[in-house]
């Protein structure tokens, strides 16, 4: 069996991450309780609603063990709301939402516009062979500032939309919706 990859499944776009990971030969596990993190090699924080996920991280008891995994340097992929939850600073957030601060980014929620302004576009991803990646943005955040240790792998309108800092990969878009496995493949290379 492949690497055990936890997909935090409190809310949001969980199912397709699980499918993509399985297609890549990993062993995905939907994580709703701290016990389900046992033996996890890597983690996905999916898209959805970061304010809701933040609440559910507390009520599920997952916040502390996930923070511990991140502090241990476990590879993590955060997409959209997941990017927000990994960032060091969140603009236009709710006062009570909390992020893990695992990647040195300031992100602005819903920055590309409201639901009606969701869009798809082809982005060129640094180091990704096979041409541009068709990226689906849904009430996406964008990155306002990146810290010195952050690599920007893709931008849209000069805004970083894919960033990496060590084992942490954060995308403003939903790579699981494209039918293109390459971004998850890139993530799995680090696992
Ligand atoms: N706007 C959402 C938030 O703030 C993110 C949207 C998404 O994950 N597709 O959490």
GROMACS .gro file of C-alpha atoms and ligand atoms in nm:
model
  201
    1UNK     CA    1   0.000   0.000   0.000
    2UNK     CA    2   0.115   0.354  -0.071
    3UNK     CA    3   0.172   0.638   0.170
    4UNK     CA    4  -0.109   0.700   0.414
    5UNK     CA    5  -0.244   1.046   0.334
    6UNK     CA    6  -0.502   1.198   0.564
    7UNK     CA    7  -0.766   1.418   0.406
    8UNK     CA    8  -0.917   1.640   0.673
    9UNK     CA    9  -1.285   1.567   0.621
   10UNK     CA   10  -1.467   1.805   0.851
   11UNK     CA   11  -1.634   1.995   0.569
   12UNK     CA   12  -1.584   2.086   0.205
   13UNK     CA   13  -1.437   1.926  -0.106
   14UNK     CA   14  -1.309   1.599   0.035
   15UNK     CA   15  -1.419   1.325  -0.204
   16UNK     CA   16  -1.224   1.415  -0.515
   17UNK     CA   17  -0.898   1.456  -0.321
   18UNK     CA   18  -0.949   1.102  -0.196
   19UNK     CA   19  -1.007   0.977  -0.551
   20UNK     CA   20  -0.706   1.156  -0.696
   21UNK     CA   21  -0.479   1.029  -0.417
   22UNK     CA   22  -0.605   0.677  -0.471
   23UNK     CA   23  -0.543   0.710  -0.847
   24UNK     CA   24  -0.184   0.801  -0.762
   25UNK     CA   25  -0.139   0.485  -0.557
   26UNK     CA   26  -0.162   0.646  -0.213
   27UNK     CA   27  -0.375   0.520   0.072
   28UNK     CA   28  -0.608   0.813   0.152
   29UNK     CA   29  -0.784   0.828   0.488
   30UNK     CA   30  -1.070   1.065   0.567
   31UNK     CA   31  -0.983   1.228   0.897
   32UNK     CA   32  -1.259   1.343   1.132
   33UNK     CA   33  -1.114   1.243   1.468
   34UNK     CA   34  -0.767   1.263   1.626
   35UNK     CA   35  -0.745   0.880   1.624
   36UNK     CA   36  -0.770   0.878   1.246
   37UNK     CA   37  -0.441   1.069   1.227
   38UNK     CA   38  -0.246   0.775   1.357
   39UNK     CA   39   0.018   0.652   1.115
   40UNK     CA   40  -0.045   0.939   0.872
   41UNK     CA   41   0.247   1.026   0.641
   42UNK     CA   42   0.099   1.342   0.490
   43UNK     CA   43  -0.211   1.557   0.506
   44UNK     CA   44  -0.452   1.738   0.275
   45UNK     CA   45  -0.656   2.035   0.393
   46UNK     CA   46  -0.929   2.069   0.129
   47UNK     CA   47  -1.130   2.363   0.004
   48UNK     CA   48  -1.457   2.457   0.162
   49UNK     CA   49  -1.523   2.729   0.413
   50UNK     CA   50  -1.228   2.820   0.632
   51UNK     CA   51  -1.441   2.980   0.904
   52UNK     CA   52  -1.649   2.664   0.942
   53UNK     CA   53  -1.345   2.440   0.922
   54UNK     CA   54  -1.172   2.645   1.187
   55UNK     CA   55  -1.466   2.588   1.424
   56UNK     CA   56  -1.480   2.219   1.343
   57UNK     CA   57  -1.106   2.179   1.399
   58UNK     CA   58  -1.172   2.287   1.756
   59UNK     CA   59  -1.490   2.088   1.820
   60UNK     CA   60  -1.341   1.771   1.668
   61UNK     CA   61  -1.026   1.796   1.876
   62UNK     CA   62  -0.820   1.791   1.556
   63UNK     CA   63  -0.658   2.131   1.592
   64UNK     CA   64  -0.378   2.034   1.831
   65UNK     CA   65  -0.279   1.703   1.669
   66UNK     CA   66  -0.283   1.858   1.321
   67UNK     CA   67  -0.067   2.145   1.449
   68UNK     CA   68   0.170   1.888   1.596
   69UNK     CA   69   0.195   1.703   1.264
   70UNK     CA   70   0.270   2.029   1.085
   71UNK     CA   71   0.530   2.120   1.346
   72UNK     CA   72   0.690   1.781   1.284
   73UNK     CA   73   0.728   1.872   0.918
   74UNK     CA   74   0.469   1.638   0.772
   75UNK     CA   75   0.402   1.718   0.405
   76UNK     CA   76   0.073   1.901   0.366
   77UNK     CA   77  -0.131   2.022   0.071
   78UNK     CA   78  -0.381   2.298   0.143
   79UNK     CA   79  -0.624   2.405  -0.127
   80UNK     CA   80  -0.833   2.722  -0.118
   81UNK     CA   81  -0.983   2.721   0.235
   82UNK     CA   82  -0.695   2.485   0.315
   83UNK     CA   83  -0.448   2.751   0.201
   84UNK     CA   84  -0.619   2.999   0.432
   85UNK     CA   85  -0.591   2.754   0.721
   86UNK     CA   86  -0.218   2.707   0.659
   87UNK     CA   87  -0.132   3.077   0.628
   88UNK     CA   88   0.033   3.292   0.891
   89UNK     CA   89  -0.206   3.582   0.840
   90UNK     CA   90  -0.563   3.604   0.711
   91UNK     CA   91  -0.723   3.926   0.590
   92UNK     CA   92  -1.101   3.962   0.567
   93UNK     CA   93  -1.133   3.665   0.798
   94UNK     CA   94  -1.380   3.625   1.078
   95UNK     CA   95  -1.245   3.743   1.409
   96UNK     CA   96  -1.269   3.395   1.558
   97UNK     CA   97  -1.109   3.197   1.276
   98UNK     CA   98  -0.763   3.061   1.339
   99UNK     CA   99  -0.499   2.935   1.104
  100UNK     CA  100  -0.198   2.710   1.161
  101UNK     CA  101   0.070   2.951   1.042
  102UNK     CA  102   0.252   2.670   0.863
  103UNK     CA  103   0.343   2.876   0.557
  104UNK     CA  104   0.455   3.237   0.567
  105UNK     CA  105   0.173   3.394   0.366
  106UNK     CA  106  -0.071   3.674   0.413
  107UNK     CA  107  -0.388   3.572   0.231
  108UNK     CA  108  -0.705   3.764   0.169
  109UNK     CA  109  -1.026   3.565   0.177
  110UNK     CA  110  -1.266   3.583  -0.118
  111UNK     CA  111  -1.022   3.819  -0.282
  112UNK     CA  112  -1.105   3.733  -0.641
  113UNK     CA  113  -1.470   3.811  -0.574
  114UNK     CA  114  -1.783   3.639  -0.449
  115UNK     CA  115  -1.929   3.309  -0.570
  116UNK     CA  116  -2.041   3.459  -0.902
  117UNK     CA  117  -1.682   3.556  -0.967
  118UNK     CA  118  -1.548   3.207  -0.945
  119UNK     CA  119  -1.347   3.135  -1.256
  120UNK     CA  120  -1.120   2.892  -1.434
  121UNK     CA  121  -0.794   2.970  -1.600
  122UNK     CA  122  -0.480   2.797  -1.720
  123UNK     CA  123  -0.183   2.865  -1.496
  124UNK     CA  124   0.179   2.793  -1.566
  125UNK     CA  125   0.329   2.608  -1.271
  126UNK     CA  126   0.698   2.640  -1.216
  127UNK     CA  127   0.871   2.307  -1.263
  128UNK     CA  128   0.557   2.120  -1.372
  129UNK     CA  129   0.611   1.940  -1.701
  130UNK     CA  130   0.331   1.890  -1.950
  131UNK     CA  131   0.204   2.243  -2.001
  132UNK     CA  132  -0.025   2.477  -1.807
  133UNK     CA  133  -0.259   2.349  -1.536
  134UNK     CA  134  -0.631   2.419  -1.570
  135UNK     CA  135  -0.711   2.580  -1.237
  136UNK     CA  136  -1.059   2.621  -1.089
  137UNK     CA  137  -1.099   2.912  -0.846
  138UNK     CA  138  -1.408   2.919  -0.623
  139UNK     CA  139  -1.441   3.220  -0.394
  140UNK     CA  140  -1.068   3.189  -0.380
  141UNK     CA  141  -0.824   3.372  -0.161
  142UNK     CA  142  -0.525   3.537  -0.308
  143UNK     CA  143  -0.190   3.589  -0.156
  144UNK     CA  144  -0.101   3.946  -0.069
  145UNK     CA  145   0.248   3.892   0.067
  146UNK     CA  146   0.487   3.601   0.093
  147UNK     CA  147   0.768   3.555   0.341
  148UNK     CA  148   1.131   3.513   0.235
  149UNK     CA  149   1.127   3.132   0.262
  150UNK     CA  150   0.826   3.092   0.034
  151UNK     CA  151   0.862   2.982  -0.327
  152UNK     CA  152   0.592   3.115  -0.557
  153UNK     CA  153   0.517   2.843  -0.812
  154UNK     CA  154   0.230   3.011  -0.999
  155UNK     CA  155   0.057   3.348  -1.022
  156UNK     CA  156  -0.264   3.490  -1.163
  157UNK     CA  157  -0.269   3.864  -1.236
  158UNK     CA  158   0.056   3.893  -1.042
  159UNK     CA  159  -0.099   3.732  -0.735
  160UNK     CA  160   0.067   3.415  -0.611
  161UNK     CA  161  -0.180   3.126  -0.629
  162UNK     CA  162   0.053   2.834  -0.564
  163UNK     CA  163   0.320   2.856  -0.297
  164UNK     CA  164   0.559   2.620  -0.127
  165UNK     CA  165   0.759   2.645   0.191
  166UNK     CA  166   0.946   2.324   0.265
  167UNK     CA  167   0.688   2.046   0.305
  168UNK     CA  168   0.391   2.285   0.284
  169UNK     CA  169   0.220   2.333  -0.053
  170UNK     CA  170  -0.069   2.578  -0.072
  171UNK     CA  171  -0.295   2.643  -0.371
  172UNK     CA  172  -0.562   2.912  -0.397
  173UNK     CA  173  -0.749   2.693  -0.648
  174UNK     CA  174  -0.905   2.346  -0.644
  175UNK     CA  175  -0.660   2.110  -0.820
  176UNK     CA  176  -0.884   1.809  -0.751
  177UNK     CA  177  -1.151   1.949  -0.986
  178UNK     CA  178  -0.938   1.957  -1.299
  179UNK     CA  179  -0.906   1.589  -1.382
  180UNK     CA  180  -0.531   1.654  -1.386
  181UNK     CA  181  -0.326   1.460  -1.135
  182UNK     CA  182  -0.004   1.657  -1.173
  183UNK     CA  183  -0.037   1.886  -0.874
  184UNK     CA  184  -0.115   1.600  -0.637
  185UNK     CA  185   0.172   1.413  -0.799
  186UNK     CA  186   0.403   1.704  -0.720
  187UNK     CA  187   0.278   1.694  -0.360
  188UNK     CA  188   0.323   1.317  -0.337
  189UNK     CA  189   0.683   1.347  -0.454
  190UNK     CA  190   0.756   1.513  -0.120
  191UNK     CA  191   0.587   1.236   0.080
  192LIG     N1  192  -1.399   3.149   0.055
  192LIG     C1  193  -1.368   3.030   0.127
  192LIG     C2  194  -1.309   3.060   0.264
  192LIG     O1  195  -1.290   3.171   0.298
  192LIG     C3  196  -1.274   2.940   0.049
  192LIG     C4  197  -1.341   2.890  -0.075
  192LIG     C5  198  -1.294   2.755  -0.117
  192LIG     O2  199  -1.228   2.681  -0.044
  192LIG     N2  200  -1.334   2.716  -0.235
  192LIG     O3  201  -1.280   2.972   0.337
   0.00000   0.00000   0.00000
